[in-house]
Amino acid sequence: MVSSAGERNFDALLDAVESRKRMLRDYLMQERFVQRFCPAHIREAVYSYLAGGGKLLRPAVAMLACGALGGDERRALPVAAAIEVFHTWTLVHDDVIDRDDTRRGLPTVHRDFARRAAQEFSWSAADAEHYGMTIAMLTGDVQQAWAWSLLFEAHFERGVAAEVVLQLAQELASQVTPQLVEGETLDVQYAGRARELDEDQIIDMLWKKTGALYEFAGRAGAAIALNDADGSQPEAIAIARFCRLCGAAFQIQDDILGVVGDAGQLGKPVGSDIREGKSTLLTLKALELADDRQRRQIERIVGDTMSSAEDVQALAALFRELGVISEAQAVSHGMVSDALAHLRALPNSEYRTLLAQWAQYLIQRQF
C-alpha cells in the first residue's frame, strides 16, 4: 500500500483508511441498493468507480472526525457512504468535462459505454459516443439521488437525530453543491488564462472545486458525534476549518502529480490538465518566472490537446528548473500547517493522531 520510502510513517493511517474502505464497500454493495439501479448498463455504471478502487479519503475523514469527538463511527457510516457516492457523481461528470479516457486505471464511464454501445448495438461511432455521454449524465443523476437517500439512512437506520440529518442535507444541497459547481465552472473558464489570474483566484477555485466537500465531510462527522445540527460548537468549527484547508492542499498536490506523477500509480494519464490548458498554481507561477523563450514554450504546450508525452515531460522539467513545483508544494505544506493548528481544539486521542497523519498524507502521497 505504501508507494515510497517517504510514506512509511503512514502505515497506521493507511491501515485505518483501508478498514473503513471495507466497511463502506460492504455497506454500498448491499443487495437492497444494487437492485435499485436498472437496466444493467446503469447499474454497472453506478458501481464502476465505486468498485474500481479509489482512496476514499473523504468518507474516511468523516468517520475519523466522528470518532475524534467521541462518536460511534458506525452511526456515521451512511453519511460517509453518502459523501463517497456524492463525490463519485462529480467524478463521472468531471471526466466528461475534461474529456478523460481513464479513471482509477479503468475506462471512464462515458468512454466505456461508448465502446459497449458500438460492440453490443453495432451503432455508429457518433451514436456510440453520444450514448456514452448519455449514460454518464444519467449515472451522475442516479448517484446524486442515492447520496441524498444515504443521508436519510443515517436517521432511519442508525438513529442520528432528524434535525442533524436535515441540516446536513440542507448544507449539501444549498452550499456544497453550488460551491462545487462554481469551482468546476471557474476551472473551465480559467483554462488558458493563467496570465490573467492571481494566486488567490486559483486557490479560491481549488477550494470550491475540492475543499468544500472535504470541509463538509469533517463537519458531518463532527455533527453526528456531537448531535449538533448547527455546527456551532468549537470542536465542530475546528474540524471544519481543518478539513477546509486540507482539501485545498489536496488539490494542489493533485495538480502537481498531474504533471510529474506516475500514470500507472495515478490510474489516469499524466499531462491531461496540461493538454486541457488548466490554470494551476504551477502554470501561474511558471509564467511569472519564465523568460520570453520559456514563456513561449509553456504557451505552446499548455492547452494543446495534441501535446505529446515528450512535450509534457519537457514542461515538467521546465517547471522543476523554474522551481514552481517546490513553490506549489510550499503553499500546500503551509495550508496543512495551518490546518494542524486547528486540531489542538480536539481532545488528544488516537483519532486526532490519525487526522494529523491524514493531513500530511494528502500532500505527500504519490497517487
PDB file of N, CA and C in Angstrom, residues 148-222:
ATOM      1  N   TRP A 148     -28.408  11.511  -1.503  1.00  0.00           N
ATOM      2  CA  TRP A 148     -29.417  12.070  -0.587  1.00  0.00           C
ATOM      3  C   TRP A 148     -30.084  10.948   0.208  1.00  0.00           C
ATOM      4  N   SER A 149     -30.415   9.863  -0.463  1.00  0.00           N
ATOM      5  CA  SER A 149     -31.067   8.744   0.210  1.00  0.00           C
ATOM      6  C   SER A 149     -30.192   8.194   1.328  1.00  0.00           C
ATOM      7  N   LEU A 150     -28.893   8.095   1.076  1.00  0.00           N
ATOM      8  CA  LEU A 150     -27.983   7.580   2.097  1.00  0.00           C
ATOM      9  C   LEU A 150     -27.914   8.505   3.307  1.00  0.00           C
ATOM     10  N   LEU A 151     -27.969   9.806   3.070  1.00  0.00           N
ATOM     11  CA  LEU A 151     -28.007  10.733   4.194  1.00  0.00           C
ATOM     12  C   LEU A 151     -29.195  10.432   5.107  1.00  0.00           C
ATOM     13  N   PHE A 152     -30.344  10.209   4.508  1.00  0.00           N
ATOM     14  CA  PHE A 152     -31.545   9.954   5.308  1.00  0.00           C
ATOM     15  C   PHE A 152     -31.465   8.605   6.024  1.00  0.00           C
ATOM     16  N   GLU A 153     -30.699   7.661   5.441  1.00  0.00           N
ATOM     17  CA  GLU A 153     -30.494   6.364   6.112  1.00  0.00           C
ATOM     18  C   GLU A 153     -29.856   6.561   7.484  1.00  0.00           C
ATOM     19  N   ALA A 154     -29.072   7.616   7.647  1.00  0.00           N
ATOM     20  CA  ALA A 154     -28.425   7.857   8.934  1.00  0.00           C
ATOM     21  C   ALA A 154     -29.458   8.014  10.045  1.00  0.00           C
ATOM     22  N   HIS A 155     -30.595   8.599   9.711  1.00  0.00           N
ATOM     23  CA  HIS A 155     -31.675   8.730  10.694  1.00  0.00           C
ATOM     24  C   HIS A 155     -32.502   7.456  10.790  1.00  0.00           C
ATOM     25  N   PHE A 156     -32.973   6.985   9.644  1.00  0.00           N
ATOM     26  CA  PHE A 156     -33.903   5.852   9.659  1.00  0.00           C
ATOM     27  C   PHE A 156     -33.243   4.548  10.095  1.00  0.00           C
ATOM     28  N   GLU A 157     -31.956   4.390   9.772  1.00  0.00           N
ATOM     29  CA  GLU A 157     -31.285   3.127  10.059  1.00  0.00           C
ATOM     30  C   GLU A 157     -30.379   3.196  11.277  1.00  0.00           C
ATOM     31  N   ARG A 158     -29.703   4.351  11.487  1.00  0.00           N
ATOM     32  CA  ARG A 158     -28.704   4.436  12.555  1.00  0.00           C
ATOM     33  C   ARG A 158     -29.114   5.365  13.696  1.00  0.00           C
ATOM     34  N   GLY A 159     -30.278   5.986  13.599  1.00  0.00           N
ATOM     35  CA  GLY A 159     -30.781   6.763  14.725  1.00  0.00           C
ATOM     36  C   GLY A 159     -30.173   8.126  14.912  1.00  0.00           C
ATOM     37  N   VAL A 160     -29.470   8.659  13.920  1.00  0.00           N
ATOM     38  CA  VAL A 160     -28.960  10.021  14.020  1.00  0.00           C
ATOM     39  C   VAL A 160     -30.150  10.977  14.056  1.00  0.00           C
ATOM     40  N   ALA A 161     -30.083  11.985  14.900  1.00  0.00           N
ATOM     41  CA  ALA A 161     -31.204  12.911  15.082  1.00  0.00           C
ATOM     42  C   ALA A 161     -31.649  13.493  13.747  1.00  0.00           C
ATOM     43  N   ALA A 162     -32.969  13.559  13.555  1.00  0.00           N
ATOM     44  CA  ALA A 162     -33.517  14.034  12.282  1.00  0.00           C
ATOM     45  C   ALA A 162     -33.052  15.447  11.964  1.00  0.00           C
ATOM     46  N   GLU A 163     -32.958  16.307  12.983  1.00  0.00           N
ATOM     47  CA  GLU A 163     -32.547  17.692  12.710  1.00  0.00           C
ATOM     48  C   GLU A 163     -31.098  17.775  12.239  1.00  0.00           C
ATOM     49  N   VAL A 164     -30.261  16.846  12.727  1.00  0.00           N
ATOM     50  CA  VAL A 164     -28.871  16.815  12.264  1.00  0.00           C
ATOM     51  C   VAL A 164     -28.819  16.392  10.797  1.00  0.00           C
ATOM     52  N   VAL A 165     -29.546  15.347  10.459  1.00  0.00           N
ATOM     53  CA  VAL A 165     -29.556  14.858   9.074  1.00  0.00           C
ATOM     54  C   VAL A 165     -30.129  15.913   8.133  1.00  0.00           C
ATOM     55  N   LEU A 166     -31.218  16.559   8.549  1.00  0.00           N
ATOM     56  CA  LEU A 166     -31.824  17.588   7.700  1.00  0.00           C
ATOM     57  C   LEU A 166     -30.879  18.762   7.484  1.00  0.00           C
ATOM     58  N   GLN A 167     -30.156  19.151   8.532  1.00  0.00           N
ATOM     59  CA  GLN A 167     -29.201  20.252   8.386  1.00  0.00           C
ATOM     60  C   GLN A 167     -28.069  19.872   7.430  1.00  0.00           C
ATOM     61  N   LEU A 168     -27.577  18.645   7.543  1.00  0.00           N
ATOM     62  CA  LEU A 168     -26.511  18.204   6.640  1.00  0.00           C
ATOM     63  C   LEU A 168     -27.012  18.152   5.199  1.00  0.00           C
ATOM     64  N   ALA A 169     -28.225  17.643   5.003  1.00  0.00           N
ATOM     65  CA  ALA A 169     -28.788  17.597   3.655  1.00  0.00           C
ATOM     66  C   ALA A 169     -28.961  19.002   3.093  1.00  0.00           C
ATOM     67  N   GLN A 170     -29.418  19.922   3.941  1.00  0.00           N
ATOM     68  CA  GLN A 170     -29.587  21.305   3.509  1.00  0.00           C
ATOM     69  C   GLN A 170     -28.250  21.916   3.108  1.00  0.00           C
ATOM     70  N   GLU A 171     -27.209  21.667   3.886  1.00  0.00           N
ATOM     71  CA  GLU A 171     -25.884  22.214   3.570  1.00  0.00           C
ATOM     72  C   GLU A 171     -25.347  21.629   2.263  1.00  0.00           C
ATOM     73  N   LEU A 172     -25.525  20.330   2.100  1.00  0.00           N
ATOM     74  CA  LEU A 172     -25.014  19.696   0.885  1.00  0.00           C
ATOM     75  C   LEU A 172     -25.716  20.252  -0.349  1.00  0.00           C
ATOM     76  N   ALA A 173     -27.027  20.490  -0.227  1.00  0.00           N
ATOM     77  CA  ALA A 173     -27.800  20.981  -1.372  1.00  0.00           C
ATOM     78  C   ALA A 173     -27.589  22.466  -1.625  1.00  0.00           C
ATOM     79  N   SER A 174     -27.587  23.266  -0.553  1.00  0.00           N
ATOM     80  CA  SER A 174     -27.628  24.715  -0.734  1.00  0.00           C
ATOM     81  C   SER A 174     -26.266  25.386  -0.704  1.00  0.00           C
ATOM     82  N   GLN A 175     -25.249  24.702  -0.156  1.00  0.00           N
ATOM     83  CA  GLN A 175     -23.919  25.307  -0.058  1.00  0.00           C
ATOM     84  C   GLN A 175     -22.865  24.522  -0.836  1.00  0.00           C
ATOM     85  N   VAL A 176     -22.717  23.241  -0.501  1.00  0.00           N
ATOM     86  CA  VAL A 176     -21.624  22.467  -1.099  1.00  0.00           C
ATOM     87  C   VAL A 176     -21.808  22.305  -2.611  1.00  0.00           C
ATOM     88  N   THR A 177     -23.012  21.917  -3.033  1.00  0.00           N
ATOM     89  CA  THR A 177     -23.226  21.688  -4.466  1.00  0.00           C
ATOM     90  C   THR A 177     -23.001  22.958  -5.290  1.00  0.00           C
ATOM     91  N   PRO A 178     -23.585  24.110  -4.922  1.00  0.00           N
ATOM     92  CA  PRO A 178     -23.290  25.321  -5.697  1.00  0.00           C
ATOM     93  C   PRO A 178     -21.808  25.702  -5.686  1.00  0.00           C
ATOM     94  N   GLN A 179     -21.133  25.511  -4.542  1.00  0.00           N
ATOM     95  CA  GLN A 179     -19.704  25.833  -4.493  1.00  0.00           C
ATOM     96  C   GLN A 179     -18.909  24.928  -5.420  1.00  0.00           C
ATOM     97  N   LEU A 180     -19.244  23.640  -5.387  1.00  0.00           N
ATOM     98  CA  LEU A 180     -18.541  22.687  -6.242  1.00  0.00           C
ATOM     99  C   LEU A 180     -18.758  23.016  -7.721  1.00  0.00           C
ATOM    100  N   VAL A 181     -20.004  23.307  -8.090  1.00  0.00           N
ATOM    101  CA  VAL A 181     -20.302  23.642  -9.487  1.00  0.00           C
ATOM    102  C   VAL A 181     -19.613  24.946  -9.879  1.00  0.00           C
ATOM    103  N   GLU A 182     -19.581  25.908  -8.956  1.00  0.00           N
ATOM    104  CA  GLU A 182     -18.869  27.160  -9.249  1.00  0.00           C
ATOM    105  C   GLU A 182     -17.388  26.887  -9.490  1.00  0.00           C
ATOM    106  N   GLY A 183     -16.779  26.070  -8.615  1.00  0.00           N
ATOM    107  CA  GLY A 183     -15.366  25.751  -8.789  1.00  0.00           C
ATOM    108  C   GLY A 183     -15.087  25.052 -10.100  1.00  0.00           C
ATOM    109  N   GLU A 184     -15.952  24.110 -10.471  1.00  0.00           N
ATOM    110  CA  GLU A 184     -15.780  23.388 -11.737  1.00  0.00           C
ATOM    111  C   GLU A 184     -15.940  24.333 -12.925  1.00  0.00           C
ATOM    112  N   THR A 185     -16.910  25.242 -12.832  1.00  0.00           N
ATOM    113  CA  THR A 185     -17.127  26.199 -13.914  1.00  0.00           C
ATOM    114  C   THR A 185     -15.933  27.135 -14.056  1.00  0.00           C
ATOM    115  N   LEU A 186     -15.430  27.635 -12.925  1.00  0.00           N
ATOM    116  CA  LEU A 186     -14.253  28.506 -12.978  1.00  0.00           C
ATOM    117  C   LEU A 186     -13.046  27.758 -13.543  1.00  0.00           C
ATOM    118  N   ASP A 187     -12.908  26.492 -13.176  1.00  0.00           N
ATOM    119  CA  ASP A 187     -11.809  25.677 -13.697  1.00  0.00           C
ATOM    120  C   ASP A 187     -11.841  25.645 -15.225  1.00  0.00           C
ATOM    121  N   VAL A 188     -13.048  25.503 -15.777  1.00  0.00           N
ATOM    122  CA  VAL A 188     -13.194  25.501 -17.239  1.00  0.00           C
ATOM    123  C   VAL A 188     -12.952  26.901 -17.807  1.00  0.00           C
ATOM    124  N   GLN A 189     -13.526  27.916 -17.163  1.00  0.00           N
ATOM    125  CA  GLN A 189     -13.388  29.279 -17.670  1.00  0.00           C
ATOM    126  C   GLN A 189     -11.952  29.793 -17.583  1.00  0.00           C
ATOM    127  N   TYR A 190     -11.201  29.321 -16.589  1.00  0.00           N
ATOM    128  CA  TYR A 190      -9.828  29.777 -16.398  1.00  0.00           C
ATOM    129  C   TYR A 190      -8.842  29.126 -17.366  1.00  0.00           C
ATOM    130  N   ALA A 191      -9.271  28.108 -18.082  1.00  0.00           N
ATOM    131  CA  ALA A 191      -8.353  27.377 -18.972  1.00  0.00           C
ATOM    132  C   ALA A 191      -7.692  28.355 -19.947  1.00  0.00           C
ATOM    133  N   GLY A 192      -6.366  28.276 -19.989  1.00  0.00           N
ATOM    134  CA  GLY A 192      -5.604  29.114 -20.909  1.00  0.00           C
ATOM    135  C   GLY A 192      -5.486  30.563 -20.491  1.00  0.00           C
ATOM    136  N   ARG A 193      -5.931  30.897 -19.278  1.00  0.00           N
ATOM    137  CA  ARG A 193      -5.939  32.295 -18.847  1.00  0.00           C
ATOM    138  C   ARG A 193      -5.074  32.546 -17.624  1.00  0.00           C
ATOM    139  N   ALA A 194      -4.089  31.684 -17.379  1.00  0.00           N
ATOM    140  CA  ALA A 194      -3.294  31.794 -16.158  1.00  0.00           C
ATOM    141  C   ALA A 194      -2.647  33.168 -16.020  1.00  0.00           C
ATOM    142  N   ARG A 195      -2.262  33.792 -17.123  1.00  0.00           N
ATOM    143  CA  ARG A 195      -1.582  35.088 -17.050  1.00  0.00           C
ATOM    144  C   ARG A 195      -2.525  36.195 -16.577  1.00  0.00           C
ATOM    145  N   GLU A 196      -3.840  35.960 -16.656  1.00  0.00           N
ATOM    146  CA  GLU A 196      -4.813  36.967 -16.230  1.00  0.00           C
ATOM    147  C   GLU A 196      -5.206  36.815 -14.773  1.00  0.00           C
ATOM    148  N   LEU A 197      -4.736  35.737 -14.133  1.00  0.00           N
ATOM    149  CA  LEU A 197      -5.204  35.389 -12.795  1.00  0.00           C
ATOM    150  C   LEU A 197      -4.127  35.640 -11.753  1.00  0.00           C
ATOM    151  N   ASP A 198      -4.546  35.606 -10.486  1.00  0.00           N
ATOM    152  CA  ASP A 198      -3.572  35.667  -9.406  1.00  0.00           C
ATOM    153  C   ASP A 198      -3.738  34.439  -8.507  1.00  0.00           C
ATOM    154  N   GLU A 199      -2.833  34.299  -7.563  1.00  0.00           N
ATOM    155  CA  GLU A 199      -2.815  33.104  -6.719  1.00  0.00           C
ATOM    156  C   GLU A 199      -4.096  32.957  -5.919  1.00  0.00           C
ATOM    157  N   ASP A 200      -4.644  34.060  -5.415  1.00  0.00           N
ATOM    158  CA  ASP A 200      -5.868  33.985  -4.627  1.00  0.00           C
ATOM    159  C   ASP A 200      -7.028  33.434  -5.448  1.00  0.00           C
ATOM    160  N   GLN A 201      -7.115  33.845  -6.716  1.00  0.00           N
ATOM    161  CA  GLN A 201      -8.189  33.329  -7.569  1.00  0.00           C
ATOM    162  C   GLN A 201      -8.045  31.829  -7.804  1.00  0.00           C
ATOM    163  N   ILE A 202      -6.814  31.389  -8.028  1.00  0.00           N
ATOM    164  CA  ILE A 202      -6.575  29.957  -8.248  1.00  0.00           C
ATOM    165  C   ILE A 202      -6.942  29.162  -7.007  1.00  0.00           C
ATOM    166  N   ILE A 203      -6.492  29.614  -5.837  1.00  0.00           N
ATOM    167  CA  ILE A 203      -6.750  28.877  -4.601  1.00  0.00           C
ATOM    168  C   ILE A 203      -8.238  28.875  -4.271  1.00  0.00           C
ATOM    169  N   ASP A 204      -8.924  29.990  -4.524  1.00  0.00           N
ATOM    170  CA  ASP A 204     -10.366  30.038  -4.307  1.00  0.00           C
ATOM    171  C   ASP A 204     -11.077  29.014  -5.191  1.00  0.00           C
ATOM    172  N   MET A 205     -10.655  28.912  -6.441  1.00  0.00           N
ATOM    173  CA  MET A 205     -11.240  27.931  -7.348  1.00  0.00           C
ATOM    174  C   MET A 205     -10.962  26.510  -6.859  1.00  0.00           C
ATOM    175  N   LEU A 206      -9.723  26.252  -6.421  1.00  0.00           N
ATOM    176  CA  LEU A 206      -9.368  24.919  -5.940  1.00  0.00           C
ATOM    177  C   LEU A 206     -10.192  24.538  -4.722  1.00  0.00           C
ATOM    178  N   TRP A 207     -10.388  25.498  -3.820  1.00  0.00           N
ATOM    179  CA  TRP A 207     -11.154  25.175  -2.633  1.00  0.00           C
ATOM    180  C   TRP A 207     -12.605  24.837  -3.001  1.00  0.00           C
ATOM    181  N   LYS A 208     -13.216  25.645  -3.854  1.00  0.00           N
ATOM    182  CA  LYS A 208     -14.601  25.382  -4.229  1.00  0.00           C
ATOM    183  C   LYS A 208     -14.734  24.050  -4.970  1.00  0.00           C
ATOM    184  N   LYS A 209     -13.750  23.738  -5.796  1.00  0.00           N
ATOM    185  CA  LYS A 209     -13.794  22.515  -6.587  1.00  0.00           C
ATOM    186  C   LYS A 209     -13.582  21.271  -5.731  1.00  0.00           C
ATOM    187  N   THR A 210     -12.753  21.376  -4.703  1.00  0.00           N
ATOM    188  CA  THR A 210     -12.355  20.197  -3.929  1.00  0.00           C
ATOM    189  C   THR A 210     -12.533  20.372  -2.422  1.00  0.00           C
ATOM    190  N   GLY A 211     -12.112  21.522  -1.914  1.00  0.00           N
ATOM    191  CA  GLY A 211     -12.106  21.709  -0.467  1.00  0.00           C
ATOM    192  C   GLY A 211     -13.476  21.732   0.164  1.00  0.00           C
ATOM    193  N   ALA A 212     -14.494  22.177  -0.588  1.00  0.00           N
ATOM    194  CA  ALA A 212     -15.831  22.311   0.001  1.00  0.00           C
ATOM    195  C   ALA A 212     -16.370  20.968   0.473  1.00  0.00           C
ATOM    196  N   LEU A 213     -16.154  19.914  -0.315  1.00  0.00           N
ATOM    197  CA  LEU A 213     -16.666  18.608   0.085  1.00  0.00           C
ATOM    198  C   LEU A 213     -15.841  18.013   1.227  1.00  0.00           C
ATOM    199  N   TYR A 214     -14.533  18.292   1.250  1.00  0.00           N
ATOM    200  CA  TYR A 214     -13.722  17.858   2.391  1.00  0.00           C
ATOM    201  C   TYR A 214     -14.206  18.543   3.666  1.00  0.00           C
ATOM    202  N   GLU A 215     -14.470  19.835   3.580  1.00  0.00           N
ATOM    203  CA  GLU A 215     -14.972  20.550   4.757  1.00  0.00           C
ATOM    204  C   GLU A 215     -16.295  19.954   5.228  1.00  0.00           C
ATOM    205  N   PHE A 216     -17.169  19.650   4.289  1.00  0.00           N
ATOM    206  CA  PHE A 216     -18.450  19.047   4.637  1.00  0.00           C
ATOM    207  C   PHE A 216     -18.250  17.694   5.316  1.00  0.00           C
ATOM    208  N   ALA A 217     -17.286  16.907   4.833  1.00  0.00           N
ATOM    209  CA  ALA A 217     -17.043  15.588   5.421  1.00  0.00           C
ATOM    210  C   ALA A 217     -16.665  15.708   6.894  1.00  0.00           C
ATOM    211  N   GLY A 218     -15.743  16.615   7.196  1.00  0.00           N
ATOM    212  CA  GLY A 218     -15.363  16.813   8.587  1.00  0.00           C
ATOM    213  C   GLY A 218     -16.506  17.351   9.421  1.00  0.00           C
ATOM    214  N   ARG A 219     -17.222  18.287   8.855  1.00  0.00           N
ATOM    215  CA  ARG A 219     -18.373  18.879   9.538  1.00  0.00           C
ATOM    216  C   ARG A 219     -19.438  17.815   9.827  1.00  0.00           C
ATOM    217  N   ALA A 220     -19.684  16.914   8.882  1.00  0.00           N
ATOM    218  CA  ALA A 220     -20.697  15.882   9.058  1.00  0.00           C
ATOM    219  C   ALA A 220     -20.308  14.917  10.173  1.00  0.00           C
ATOM    220  N   GLY A 221     -19.042  14.483  10.179  1.00  0.00           N
ATOM    221  CA  GLY A 221     -18.600  13.580  11.249  1.00  0.00           C
ATOM    222  C   GLY A 221     -18.735  14.217  12.615  1.00  0.00           C
ATOM    223  N   ALA A 222     -18.375  15.511  12.704  1.00  0.00           N
ATOM    224  CA  ALA A 222     -18.489  16.219  13.977  1.00  0.00           C
ATOM    225  C   ALA A 222     -19.943  16.361  14.401  1.00  0.00           C
TER     226      ALA A 222
END
